GROMACS .gro file of C-alpha atoms in nm:
model
  423
    1MET     CA    1  -0.613  -3.236   1.110
    2ALA     CA    2  -0.477  -2.941   1.297
    3ILE     CA    3  -0.235  -2.691   1.167
    4GLU     CA    4   0.035  -2.547   1.435
    5SER     CA    5   0.275  -2.267   1.454
    6ASP     CA    6   0.411  -2.015   1.711
    7VAL     CA    7   0.265  -1.717   1.558
    8LEU     CA    8  -0.033  -1.699   1.332
    9VAL     CA    9  -0.093  -1.382   1.123
   10ILE     CA   10  -0.418  -1.312   0.962
   11GLY     CA   11  -0.403  -1.072   0.668
   12GLY     CA   12  -0.155  -1.044   0.370
   13GLY     CA   13  -0.100  -0.688   0.321
   14LEU     CA   14   0.182  -0.456   0.456
   15ALA     CA   15   0.094  -0.498   0.816
   16GLY     CA   16   0.051  -0.862   0.796
   17ALA     CA   17   0.359  -0.932   0.599
   18SER     CA   18   0.573  -0.718   0.843
   19ALA     CA   19   0.445  -0.885   1.134
   20ALA     CA   20   0.517  -1.237   1.000
   21ILE     CA   21   0.863  -1.140   0.885
   22GLU     CA   22   0.950  -0.971   1.218
   23ALA     CA   23   0.826  -1.296   1.399
   24ALA     CA   24   1.015  -1.528   1.197
   25ARG     CA   25   1.327  -1.317   1.224
   26GLY     CA   26   1.294  -1.357   1.595
   27GLY     CA   27   1.289  -1.724   1.590
   28ALA     CA   28   0.936  -1.804   1.570
   29SER     CA   29   0.750  -2.043   1.332
   30ALA     CA   30   0.526  -1.799   1.166
   31ARG     CA   31   0.230  -1.861   0.937
   32LEU     CA   32   0.026  -1.611   0.739
   33VAL     CA   33  -0.328  -1.673   0.620
   34THR     CA   34  -0.518  -1.438   0.409
   35HIS     CA   35  -0.855  -1.460   0.233
   36LYS     CA   36  -0.851  -1.243  -0.066
   37GLU     CA   37  -0.602  -1.054  -0.272
   38ASN     CA   38  -0.442  -0.791  -0.034
   39THR     CA   39  -0.492  -0.412  -0.122
   40LEU     CA   40  -0.140  -0.370  -0.223
   41ARG     CA   41  -0.230  -0.422  -0.606
   42ASN     CA   42  -0.485  -0.155  -0.574
   43ALA     CA   43  -0.252   0.103  -0.400
   44SER     CA   44  -0.009   0.344  -0.565
   45GLY     CA   45   0.293   0.205  -0.444
   46LEU     CA   46   0.402   0.517  -0.256
   47ILE     CA   47   0.492   0.465   0.097
   48ASP     CA   48   0.357   0.730   0.329
   49VAL     CA   49   0.464   0.807   0.676
   50LEU     CA   50   0.273   1.126   0.781
   51GLY     CA   51   0.183   1.384   0.515
   52TYR     CA   52  -0.054   1.612   0.676
   53HIS     CA   53  -0.186   1.697   1.036
   54GLY     CA   54  -0.382   1.979   1.138
   55SER     CA   55  -0.365   2.198   0.803
   56ASP     CA   56  -0.360   2.180   0.446
   57GLU     CA   57   0.018   2.234   0.433
   58PRO     CA   58   0.221   1.916   0.386
   59ILE     CA   59   0.451   1.801   0.655
   60VAL     CA   60   0.807   1.850   0.576
   61GLU     CA   61   0.966   1.629   0.869
   62PRO     CA   62   0.716   1.343   0.956
   63PHE     CA   63   0.906   1.218   1.247
   64GLU     CA   64   0.927   1.556   1.410
   65ALA     CA   65   0.536   1.571   1.384
   66ILE     CA   66   0.463   1.225   1.524
   67PRO     CA   67   0.483   1.352   1.899
   68ASP     CA   68   0.231   1.612   1.831
   69LEU     CA   69  -0.047   1.335   1.746
   70PRO     CA   70  -0.304   1.226   1.992
   71ASP     CA   71  -0.203   0.981   2.254
   72HIS     CA   72  -0.473   0.724   2.077
   73HIS     CA   73  -0.302   0.752   1.740
   74PRO     CA   74  -0.123   0.417   1.638
   75TYR     CA   75   0.215   0.590   1.611
   76ARG     CA   76   0.207   0.714   1.973
   77LYS     CA   77   0.140   0.345   2.066
   78VAL     CA   78   0.452   0.213   1.906
   79GLY     CA   79   0.686   0.547   1.927
   80VAL     CA   80   0.906   0.733   1.675
   81ASP     CA   81   1.176   0.486   1.703
   82ALA     CA   82   0.955   0.190   1.583
   83VAL     CA   83   0.857   0.392   1.288
   84ARG     CA   84   1.210   0.434   1.171
   85GLU     CA   85   1.278   0.074   1.262
   86SER     CA   86   1.005  -0.038   1.043
   87LEU     CA   87   1.104   0.189   0.745
   88ALA     CA   88   1.487   0.044   0.769
   89LEU     CA   89   1.330  -0.304   0.750
   90PHE     CA   90   1.123  -0.186   0.453
   91ASP     CA   91   1.431  -0.044   0.290
   92GLU     CA   92   1.616  -0.379   0.342
   93ILE     CA   93   1.341  -0.588   0.185
   94THR     CA   94   1.290  -0.374  -0.115
   95GLU     CA   95   1.651  -0.274  -0.185
   96GLY     CA   96   1.683  -0.168  -0.549
   97LEU     CA   97   1.327  -0.127  -0.571
   98TYR     CA   98   1.250   0.203  -0.381
   99GLU     CA   99   1.423   0.519  -0.297
  100GLY     CA  100   1.391   0.786  -0.010
  101GLY     CA  101   1.571   0.601   0.261
  102HIS     CA  102   1.840   0.875   0.243
  103THR     CA  103   1.653   1.135   0.419
  104GLU     CA  104   1.376   1.175   0.689
  105THR     CA  105   1.212   1.480   0.489
  106ASN     CA  106   0.915   1.386   0.291
  107ALA     CA  107   0.931   1.383  -0.104
  108LEU     CA  108   0.661   1.534  -0.330
  109SER     CA  109   0.553   1.293  -0.599
  110PRO     CA  110   0.319   1.376  -0.891
  111THR     CA  111  -0.001   1.183  -0.872
  112TYR     CA  112  -0.233   1.079  -1.168
  113GLY     CA  113  -0.475   1.337  -1.066
  114GLY     CA  114  -0.258   1.595  -1.095
  115ARG     CA  115  -0.161   1.679  -0.762
  116VAL     CA  116   0.162   1.623  -0.556
  117LYS     CA  117   0.162   1.399  -0.240
  118PRO     CA  118   0.398   1.409   0.050
  119THR     CA  119   0.558   1.058   0.070
  120SER     CA  120   0.851   0.912   0.255
  121ARG     CA  121   0.943   0.618   0.014
  122TYR     CA  122   0.889   0.603  -0.356
  123PRO     CA  123   0.940   0.345  -0.644
  124LYS     CA  124   1.268   0.399  -0.806
  125SER     CA  125   1.056   0.425  -1.124
  126ALA     CA  126   0.893   0.737  -1.004
  127ALA     CA  127   1.212   0.916  -0.883
  128ALA     CA  128   1.285   1.144  -1.185
  129GLY     CA  129   0.943   1.288  -1.151
  130LEU     CA  130   0.966   1.435  -0.814
  131ALA     CA  131   0.842   1.783  -0.785
  132SER     CA  132   1.150   1.892  -0.591
  133ARG     CA  133   1.329   1.864  -0.944
  134ALA     CA  134   1.243   2.167  -1.123
  135GLU     CA  135   1.268   2.036  -1.464
  136ASP     CA  136   1.006   2.098  -1.758
  137THR     CA  137   0.792   1.802  -1.780
  138LEU     CA  138   0.607   1.617  -2.057
  139LEU     CA  139   0.328   1.378  -1.950
  140VAL     CA  140   0.230   1.113  -2.183
  141GLY     CA  141  -0.123   0.929  -2.168
  142PHE     CA  142  -0.252   0.644  -2.385
  143GLU     CA  143  -0.579   0.654  -2.558
  144THR     CA  144  -0.662   0.319  -2.399
  145VAL     CA  145  -0.566   0.394  -2.043
  146THR     CA  146  -0.844   0.635  -1.950
  147THR     CA  147  -0.768   0.645  -1.598
  148PHE     CA  148  -0.470   0.866  -1.676
  149ASP     CA  149  -0.563   1.199  -1.842
  150ALA     CA  150  -0.230   1.325  -1.917
  151PRO     CA  151  -0.336   1.698  -2.055
  152LEU     CA  152  -0.561   1.743  -1.745
  153SER     CA  153  -0.297   1.617  -1.501
  154ALA     CA  154  -0.043   1.837  -1.672
  155GLU     CA  155  -0.284   2.133  -1.637
  156ARG     CA  156  -0.326   2.081  -1.256
  157LEU     CA  157   0.024   2.029  -1.199
  158ASP     CA  158   0.138   2.326  -1.406
  159SER     CA  159  -0.064   2.548  -1.183
  160SER     CA  160   0.099   2.429  -0.858
  161VAL     CA  161   0.477   2.359  -0.931
  162PRO     CA  162   0.763   2.603  -1.051
  163PHE     CA  163   0.828   2.453  -1.391
  164GLU     CA  164   0.623   2.380  -1.710
  165VAL     CA  165   0.428   2.065  -1.742
  166ARG     CA  166   0.267   1.979  -2.071
  167GLY     CA  167   0.042   1.663  -2.152
  168VAL     CA  168  -0.021   1.460  -2.449
  169THR     CA  169  -0.236   1.157  -2.518
  170ILE     CA  170  -0.109   0.923  -2.790
  171PRO     CA  171  -0.203   0.558  -2.916
  172PHE     CA  172  -0.029   0.277  -2.739
  173PRO     CA  173   0.204   0.123  -3.015
  174GLY     CA  174   0.061  -0.190  -3.158
  175GLU     CA  175  -0.286  -0.350  -3.208
  176PHE     CA  176  -0.464  -0.387  -2.874
  177ARG     CA  177  -0.817  -0.427  -2.792
  178ALA     CA  178  -0.967  -0.085  -2.673
  179ASP     CA  179  -1.021  -0.246  -2.336
  180ALA     CA  180  -0.707  -0.414  -2.311
  181ARG     CA  181  -0.578  -0.430  -1.957
  182ILE     CA  182  -0.290  -0.233  -1.831
  183THR     CA  183  -0.101  -0.551  -1.726
  184ARG     CA  184  -0.139  -0.644  -2.113
  185LEU     CA  185   0.038  -0.342  -2.213
  186ALA     CA  186   0.301  -0.377  -1.945
  187ARG     CA  187   0.389  -0.734  -2.078
  188ALA     CA  188   0.390  -0.601  -2.417
  189LEU     CA  189   0.686  -0.358  -2.303
  190ASP     CA  190   0.828  -0.646  -2.098
  191ALA     CA  191   0.874  -0.863  -2.395
  192ASP     CA  192   0.943  -0.569  -2.628
  193GLU     CA  193   0.699  -0.745  -2.858
  194LEU     CA  194   0.766  -0.709  -3.241
  195LEU     CA  195   0.537  -0.470  -3.411
  196ASP     CA  196   0.732  -0.468  -3.762
  197ARG     CA  197   0.900  -0.808  -3.828
  198GLU     CA  198   1.072  -0.679  -4.133
  199ASN     CA  199   1.236  -0.393  -3.980
  200ARG     CA  200   1.264  -0.588  -3.610
  201THR     CA  201   1.078  -0.270  -3.454
  202GLY     CA  202   0.978  -0.358  -3.089
  203THR     CA  203   0.714  -0.202  -2.879
  204ARG     CA  204   0.965  -0.003  -2.677
  205GLU     CA  205   1.118   0.161  -2.986
  206ALA     CA  206   0.803   0.233  -3.138
  207LEU     CA  207   0.663   0.413  -2.808
  208ALA     CA  208   0.985   0.619  -2.815
  209GLU     CA  209   0.928   0.736  -3.167
  210ARG     CA  210   0.588   0.830  -3.106
  211VAL     CA  211   0.676   1.026  -2.803
  212SER     CA  212   0.977   1.198  -2.942
  213GLU     CA  213   0.741   1.382  -3.187
  214HIS     CA  214   0.594   1.574  -2.867
  215LEU     CA  215   0.912   1.610  -2.675
  216GLY     CA  216   1.002   1.976  -2.742
  217ASP     CA  217   1.193   2.142  -2.466
  218ALA     CA  218   1.078   1.875  -2.199
  219LYS     CA  219   1.378   1.750  -1.953
  220ARG     CA  220   1.194   1.437  -1.831
  221ILE     CA  221   0.896   1.235  -1.933
  222GLY     CA  222   0.621   1.078  -1.726
  223PHE     CA  223   0.421   0.794  -1.812
  224PRO     CA  224   0.132   0.614  -1.647
  225ALA     CA  225   0.275   0.344  -1.428
  226ILE     CA  226   0.261   0.066  -1.699
  227LEU     CA  227   0.617   0.056  -1.819
  228GLY     CA  228   0.654  -0.317  -1.779
  229ASP     CA  229   0.635  -0.570  -1.473
  230GLU     CA  230   0.941  -0.787  -1.443
  231GLU     CA  231   1.143  -0.589  -1.689
  232HIS     CA  232   1.048  -0.252  -1.582
  233ARG     CA  233   1.404  -0.139  -1.531
  234GLU     CA  234   1.500  -0.264  -1.867
  235VAL     CA  235   1.183  -0.082  -2.019
  236ARG     CA  236   1.277   0.258  -1.867
  237GLU     CA  237   1.645   0.241  -1.959
  238THR     CA  238   1.563   0.156  -2.307
  239LEU     CA  239   1.303   0.443  -2.334
  240GLU     CA  240   1.563   0.694  -2.185
  241ASP     CA  241   1.830   0.574  -2.413
  242GLU     CA  242   1.602   0.618  -2.721
  243LEU     CA  243   1.459   0.966  -2.607
  244GLY     CA  244   1.774   1.101  -2.432
  245VAL     CA  245   1.593   1.238  -2.109
  246PRO     CA  246   1.495   1.073  -1.793
  247VAL     CA  247   1.170   0.864  -1.782
  248PHE     CA  248   0.956   0.823  -1.473
  249GLU     CA  249   0.625   0.635  -1.385
  250VAL     CA  250   0.321   0.819  -1.252
  251PRO     CA  251   0.180   0.645  -0.947
  252MET     CA  252  -0.178   0.496  -1.048
  253GLY     CA  253  -0.474   0.364  -0.892
  254PRO     CA  254  -0.581  -0.010  -0.942
  255PRO     CA  255  -0.468  -0.219  -1.091
  256SER     CA  256  -0.124  -0.072  -0.972
  257LEU     CA  257   0.191  -0.228  -1.128
  258PRO     CA  258   0.413  -0.062  -0.875
  259GLY     CA  259   0.178  -0.220  -0.597
  260MET     CA  260   0.225  -0.553  -0.750
  261ARG     CA  261   0.589  -0.526  -0.765
  262LEU     CA  262   0.595  -0.434  -0.392
  263GLU     CA  263   0.376  -0.724  -0.322
  264ASP     CA  264   0.611  -0.957  -0.511
  265ARG     CA  265   0.909  -0.835  -0.321
  266LEU     CA  266   0.722  -0.870   0.023
  267TYR     CA  267   0.633  -1.228  -0.056
  268GLU     CA  268   0.965  -1.308  -0.161
  269ALA     CA  269   1.087  -1.208   0.178
  270LEU     CA  270   0.827  -1.414   0.347
  271GLU     CA  271   0.942  -1.710   0.175
  272THR     CA  272   1.316  -1.623   0.243
  273GLU     CA  273   1.213  -1.599   0.620
  274GLY     CA  274   1.043  -1.954   0.639
  275VAL     CA  275   0.689  -1.798   0.686
  276ARG     CA  276   0.429  -2.047   0.565
  277VAL     CA  277   0.179  -1.852   0.354
  278GLU     CA  278  -0.186  -1.960   0.264
  279SER     CA  279  -0.417  -1.762   0.083
  280GLY     CA  280  -0.786  -1.782  -0.056
  281ASN     CA  281  -0.933  -1.937   0.250
  282PRO     CA  282  -1.100  -1.722   0.528
  283VAL     CA  283  -1.092  -1.743   0.907
  284VAL     CA  284  -1.446  -1.799   0.983
  285GLY     CA  285  -1.436  -1.865   1.369
  286TYR     CA  286  -1.213  -1.918   1.666
  287THR     CA  287  -1.166  -2.089   2.016
  288ALA     CA  288  -1.063  -1.938   2.318
  289ASP     CA  289  -0.976  -2.058   2.684
  290GLU     CA  290  -0.942  -1.833   3.004
  291GLY     CA  291  -0.887  -1.525   2.790
  292ARG     CA  292  -0.651  -1.677   2.549
  293ILE     CA  293  -0.699  -1.775   2.170
  294THR     CA  294  -0.641  -2.135   2.134
  295ALA     CA  295  -0.702  -2.177   1.752
  296VAL     CA  296  -0.887  -2.018   1.452
  297SER     CA  297  -1.105  -2.202   1.205
  298VAL     CA  298  -1.015  -2.165   0.846
  299ASP     CA  299  -1.273  -2.262   0.565
  300ARG     CA  300  -1.095  -2.478   0.323
  301GLY     CA  301  -1.356  -2.579   0.090
  302ARG     CA  302  -1.616  -2.740   0.294
  303ARG     CA  303  -1.423  -2.822   0.596
  304GLU     CA  304  -1.332  -2.594   0.887
  305ILE     CA  305  -0.971  -2.654   0.971
  306PRO     CA  306  -0.836  -2.543   1.312
  307TYR     CA  307  -0.516  -2.339   1.291
  308HIS     CA  308  -0.352  -2.355   1.647
  309ALA     CA  309  -0.101  -2.089   1.751
  310ASP     CA  310   0.043  -1.941   2.073
  311GLN     CA  311   0.026  -1.604   1.955
  312PHE     CA  312  -0.202  -1.421   1.689
  313VAL     CA  313  -0.200  -1.093   1.502
  314LEU     CA  314  -0.497  -0.948   1.343
  315ALA     CA  315  -0.394  -0.751   1.004
  316THR     CA  316  -0.703  -0.780   0.807
  317GLY     CA  317  -0.741  -0.422   0.710
  318GLY     CA  318  -0.984  -0.135   0.771
  319LEU     CA  319  -1.326  -0.058   0.618
  320VAL     CA  320  -1.197  -0.093   0.265
  321GLY     CA  321  -1.056  -0.432   0.316
  322LYS     CA  322  -1.327  -0.535   0.529
  323GLY     CA  323  -1.127  -0.592   0.830
  324ILE     CA  324  -1.372  -0.360   0.978
  325ASP     CA  325  -1.750  -0.405   0.875
  326SER     CA  326  -2.085  -0.266   0.944
  327THR     CA  327  -2.460  -0.299   0.940
  328ARG     CA  328  -2.742  -0.069   1.032
  329GLU     CA  329  -2.694  -0.181   1.402
  330GLY     CA  330  -2.330  -0.087   1.434
  331VAL     CA  331  -1.941  -0.139   1.341
  332PHE     CA  332  -1.761  -0.453   1.407
  333GLU     CA  333  -1.456  -0.628   1.379
  334PRO     CA  334  -1.563  -0.968   1.214
  335VAL     CA  335  -1.292  -1.230   1.292
  336PHE     CA  336  -1.286  -1.207   1.685
  337ASP     CA  337  -1.565  -0.969   1.743
  338CYS     CA  338  -1.325  -0.722   1.893
  339HIS     CA  339  -1.483  -0.417   2.030
  340VAL     CA  340  -1.481  -0.114   1.775
  341PRO     CA  341  -1.550   0.237   1.966
  342GLN     CA  342  -1.821   0.416   1.791
  343PRO     CA  343  -2.117   0.690   1.864
  344GLU     CA  344  -2.428   0.517   1.952
  345GLU     CA  345  -2.625   0.751   1.731
  346ARG     CA  346  -2.559   0.649   1.359
  347TYR     CA  347  -2.585   1.012   1.249
  348GLU     CA  348  -2.282   1.083   1.435
  349TRP     CA  349  -2.081   0.869   1.239
  350PHE     CA  350  -2.033   1.129   0.949
  351HIS     CA  351  -2.059   1.500   0.892
  352ASP     CA  352  -2.277   1.636   0.612
  353GLU     CA  353  -2.012   1.796   0.419
  354ALA     CA  354  -1.803   1.509   0.212
  355PHE     CA  355  -1.452   1.667   0.282
  356ASP     CA  356  -1.517   1.702   0.646
  357ASP     CA  357  -1.298   1.530   0.905
  358GLN     CA  358  -1.521   1.213   0.926
  359PRO     CA  359  -1.570   1.011   1.221
  360TYR     CA  360  -1.615   0.695   1.050
  361ALA     CA  361  -1.250   0.746   0.895
  362ARG     CA  362  -1.103   0.663   1.249
  363PHE     CA  363  -1.324   0.373   1.319
  364GLY     CA  364  -1.120   0.059   1.428
  365VAL     CA  365  -1.024  -0.150   1.726
  366ALA     CA  366  -0.871   0.037   2.023
  367VAL     CA  367  -0.535  -0.120   2.160
  368ASP     CA  368  -0.329  -0.079   2.464
  369ASP     CA  369   0.047   0.010   2.430
  370ASP     CA  370   0.114  -0.375   2.363
  371LEU     CA  371  -0.124  -0.343   2.066
  372ARG     CA  372  -0.381  -0.581   2.223
  373PRO     CA  373  -0.742  -0.501   2.126
  374LEU     CA  374  -0.950  -0.385   2.417
  375ASP     CA  375  -1.298  -0.452   2.518
  376PRO     CA  376  -1.549  -0.167   2.617
  377GLU     CA  377  -1.400  -0.166   2.974
  378GLY     CA  378  -1.050  -0.113   2.849
  379ASP     CA  379  -0.920  -0.439   2.933
  380PRO     CA  380  -0.738  -0.670   2.650
  381GLU     CA  381  -0.993  -0.873   2.464
  382PHE     CA  382  -0.728  -1.158   2.461
  383SER     CA  383  -0.389  -1.189   2.617
  384ASN     CA  384  -0.234  -1.356   2.301
  385LEU     CA  385  -0.380  -1.119   2.033
  386ARG     CA  386  -0.243  -0.819   1.874
  387ALA     CA  387  -0.379  -0.585   1.599
  388ALA     CA  388  -0.180  -0.411   1.334
  389GLY     CA  389  -0.240  -0.190   1.030
  390ALA     CA  390  -0.569  -0.046   0.897
  391VAL     CA  391  -0.777  -0.255   1.157
  392LEU     CA  392  -0.663  -0.001   1.415
  393GLY     CA  393  -0.871   0.288   1.493
  394GLY     CA  394  -0.775   0.641   1.620
  395TYR     CA  395  -0.646   0.796   1.296
  396ASP     CA  396  -0.765   0.898   0.947
  397MET     CA  397  -0.517   0.735   0.704
  398ALA     CA  398  -0.658   0.899   0.395
  399ARG     CA  399  -0.663   1.246   0.546
  400GLU     CA  400  -0.319   1.222   0.704
  401LYS     CA  401  -0.149   1.025   0.435
  402SER     CA  402  -0.016   0.772   0.689
  403ALA     CA  403  -0.154   0.439   0.586
  404SER     CA  404   0.166   0.265   0.486
  405GLY     CA  405   0.362   0.381   0.781
  406VAL     CA  406   0.105   0.276   1.032
  407SER     CA  407   0.083  -0.061   0.865
  408LEU     CA  408   0.471  -0.112   0.853
  409SER     CA  409   0.535   0.000   1.216
  410THR     CA  410   0.244  -0.161   1.396
  411GLY     CA  411   0.292  -0.482   1.197
  412GLN     CA  412   0.658  -0.522   1.288
  413VAL     CA  413   0.580  -0.417   1.673
  414ALA     CA  414   0.306  -0.665   1.678
  415GLY     CA  415   0.526  -0.938   1.522
  416ARG     CA  416   0.804  -0.864   1.764
  417ASN     CA  417   0.581  -0.852   2.079
  418ALA     CA  418   0.427  -1.178   1.962
  419ASN     CA  419   0.759  -1.338   1.940
  420GLU     CA  420   0.865  -1.208   2.308
  421ASP     CA  421   0.553  -1.354   2.444
  422LEU     CA  422   0.583  -1.705   2.329
  423GLN     CA  423   0.557  -1.957   2.615
   0.00000   0.00000   0.00000
């Protein structure tokens, strides 16, 4: 049995989804295969383009800063216009879920660690909490959600913003296990589960009652990002009606409800565009002929099934997603064994100081202007393979705050170029 498509995308995150959607919109039959759950559910849900470059001061206008980046940076490969176009596609797909598309200026969003982060797009659920709104703020944490220390976050924020921030920790309403997952708490708010059947008191109303005792002069209230999943808009609206002030979510680490909501929207878009999606089975090999990939082998149970395509896009992630891996002998790309530039001496991979500009943070495949991975001599590894997202080298996504923007823009360009090259 062989599977065939025009464009095969390997990887199910922002880059892979963008590539598959763009290829399908161009008329190609597109298929996306992904082994593990993508990293969106571990991400904050914020969409960063470029937050920092060359200093500790956040960038105000990210598009103006892109031309100053090194030539090997992924943004320089695709160009500023492509970054704008990818955000326009993102805005279309996530309409009603995100804000920020009205301006090219970065917003400053509070984080659960008590910092502010420059970002280009932010969930609508976080909009009321932007630091540009100089309104006194109450942060509310829950005893069972130990990843968000509201008093500590408030203390840190209060020292860096021009408004008062207070924090309080309260019990989550209802009887839940001490180790209850945040998804369980979100479902309780989704369903507005009854806590007092006699008085018909639901979880949302009970939460508002507990918070109201601490409101004081606060003009807005921030919660960890667990205010519902499928009904998150209704949950916020109910709390705002009960409390009389705007309510917002503070983006969190894993598991991230905003990340899961974004994942749902992206995969709805893939279905709408007719992209066939398969998950849970790894790509374990490939065949090539005269410098072109002819098929990849997908491990389905105990059988390796060939997936044929004319064009391929590699969007498997970076060091975190295992799209780039390493041993004591070196750093490598595990699917196609694409070349990963790296110092020969292992001790040159890193600097001693933890917060230094670390060389390993830029490890990834090098690509040409068409996003085709290059071999050690600087020639394309394969004429019909492109790479996108965190598998690319030449940039430090964590330091720059550029991960989402690079994934969106290189994914869209890779999908478009693949579609244009169909024979």
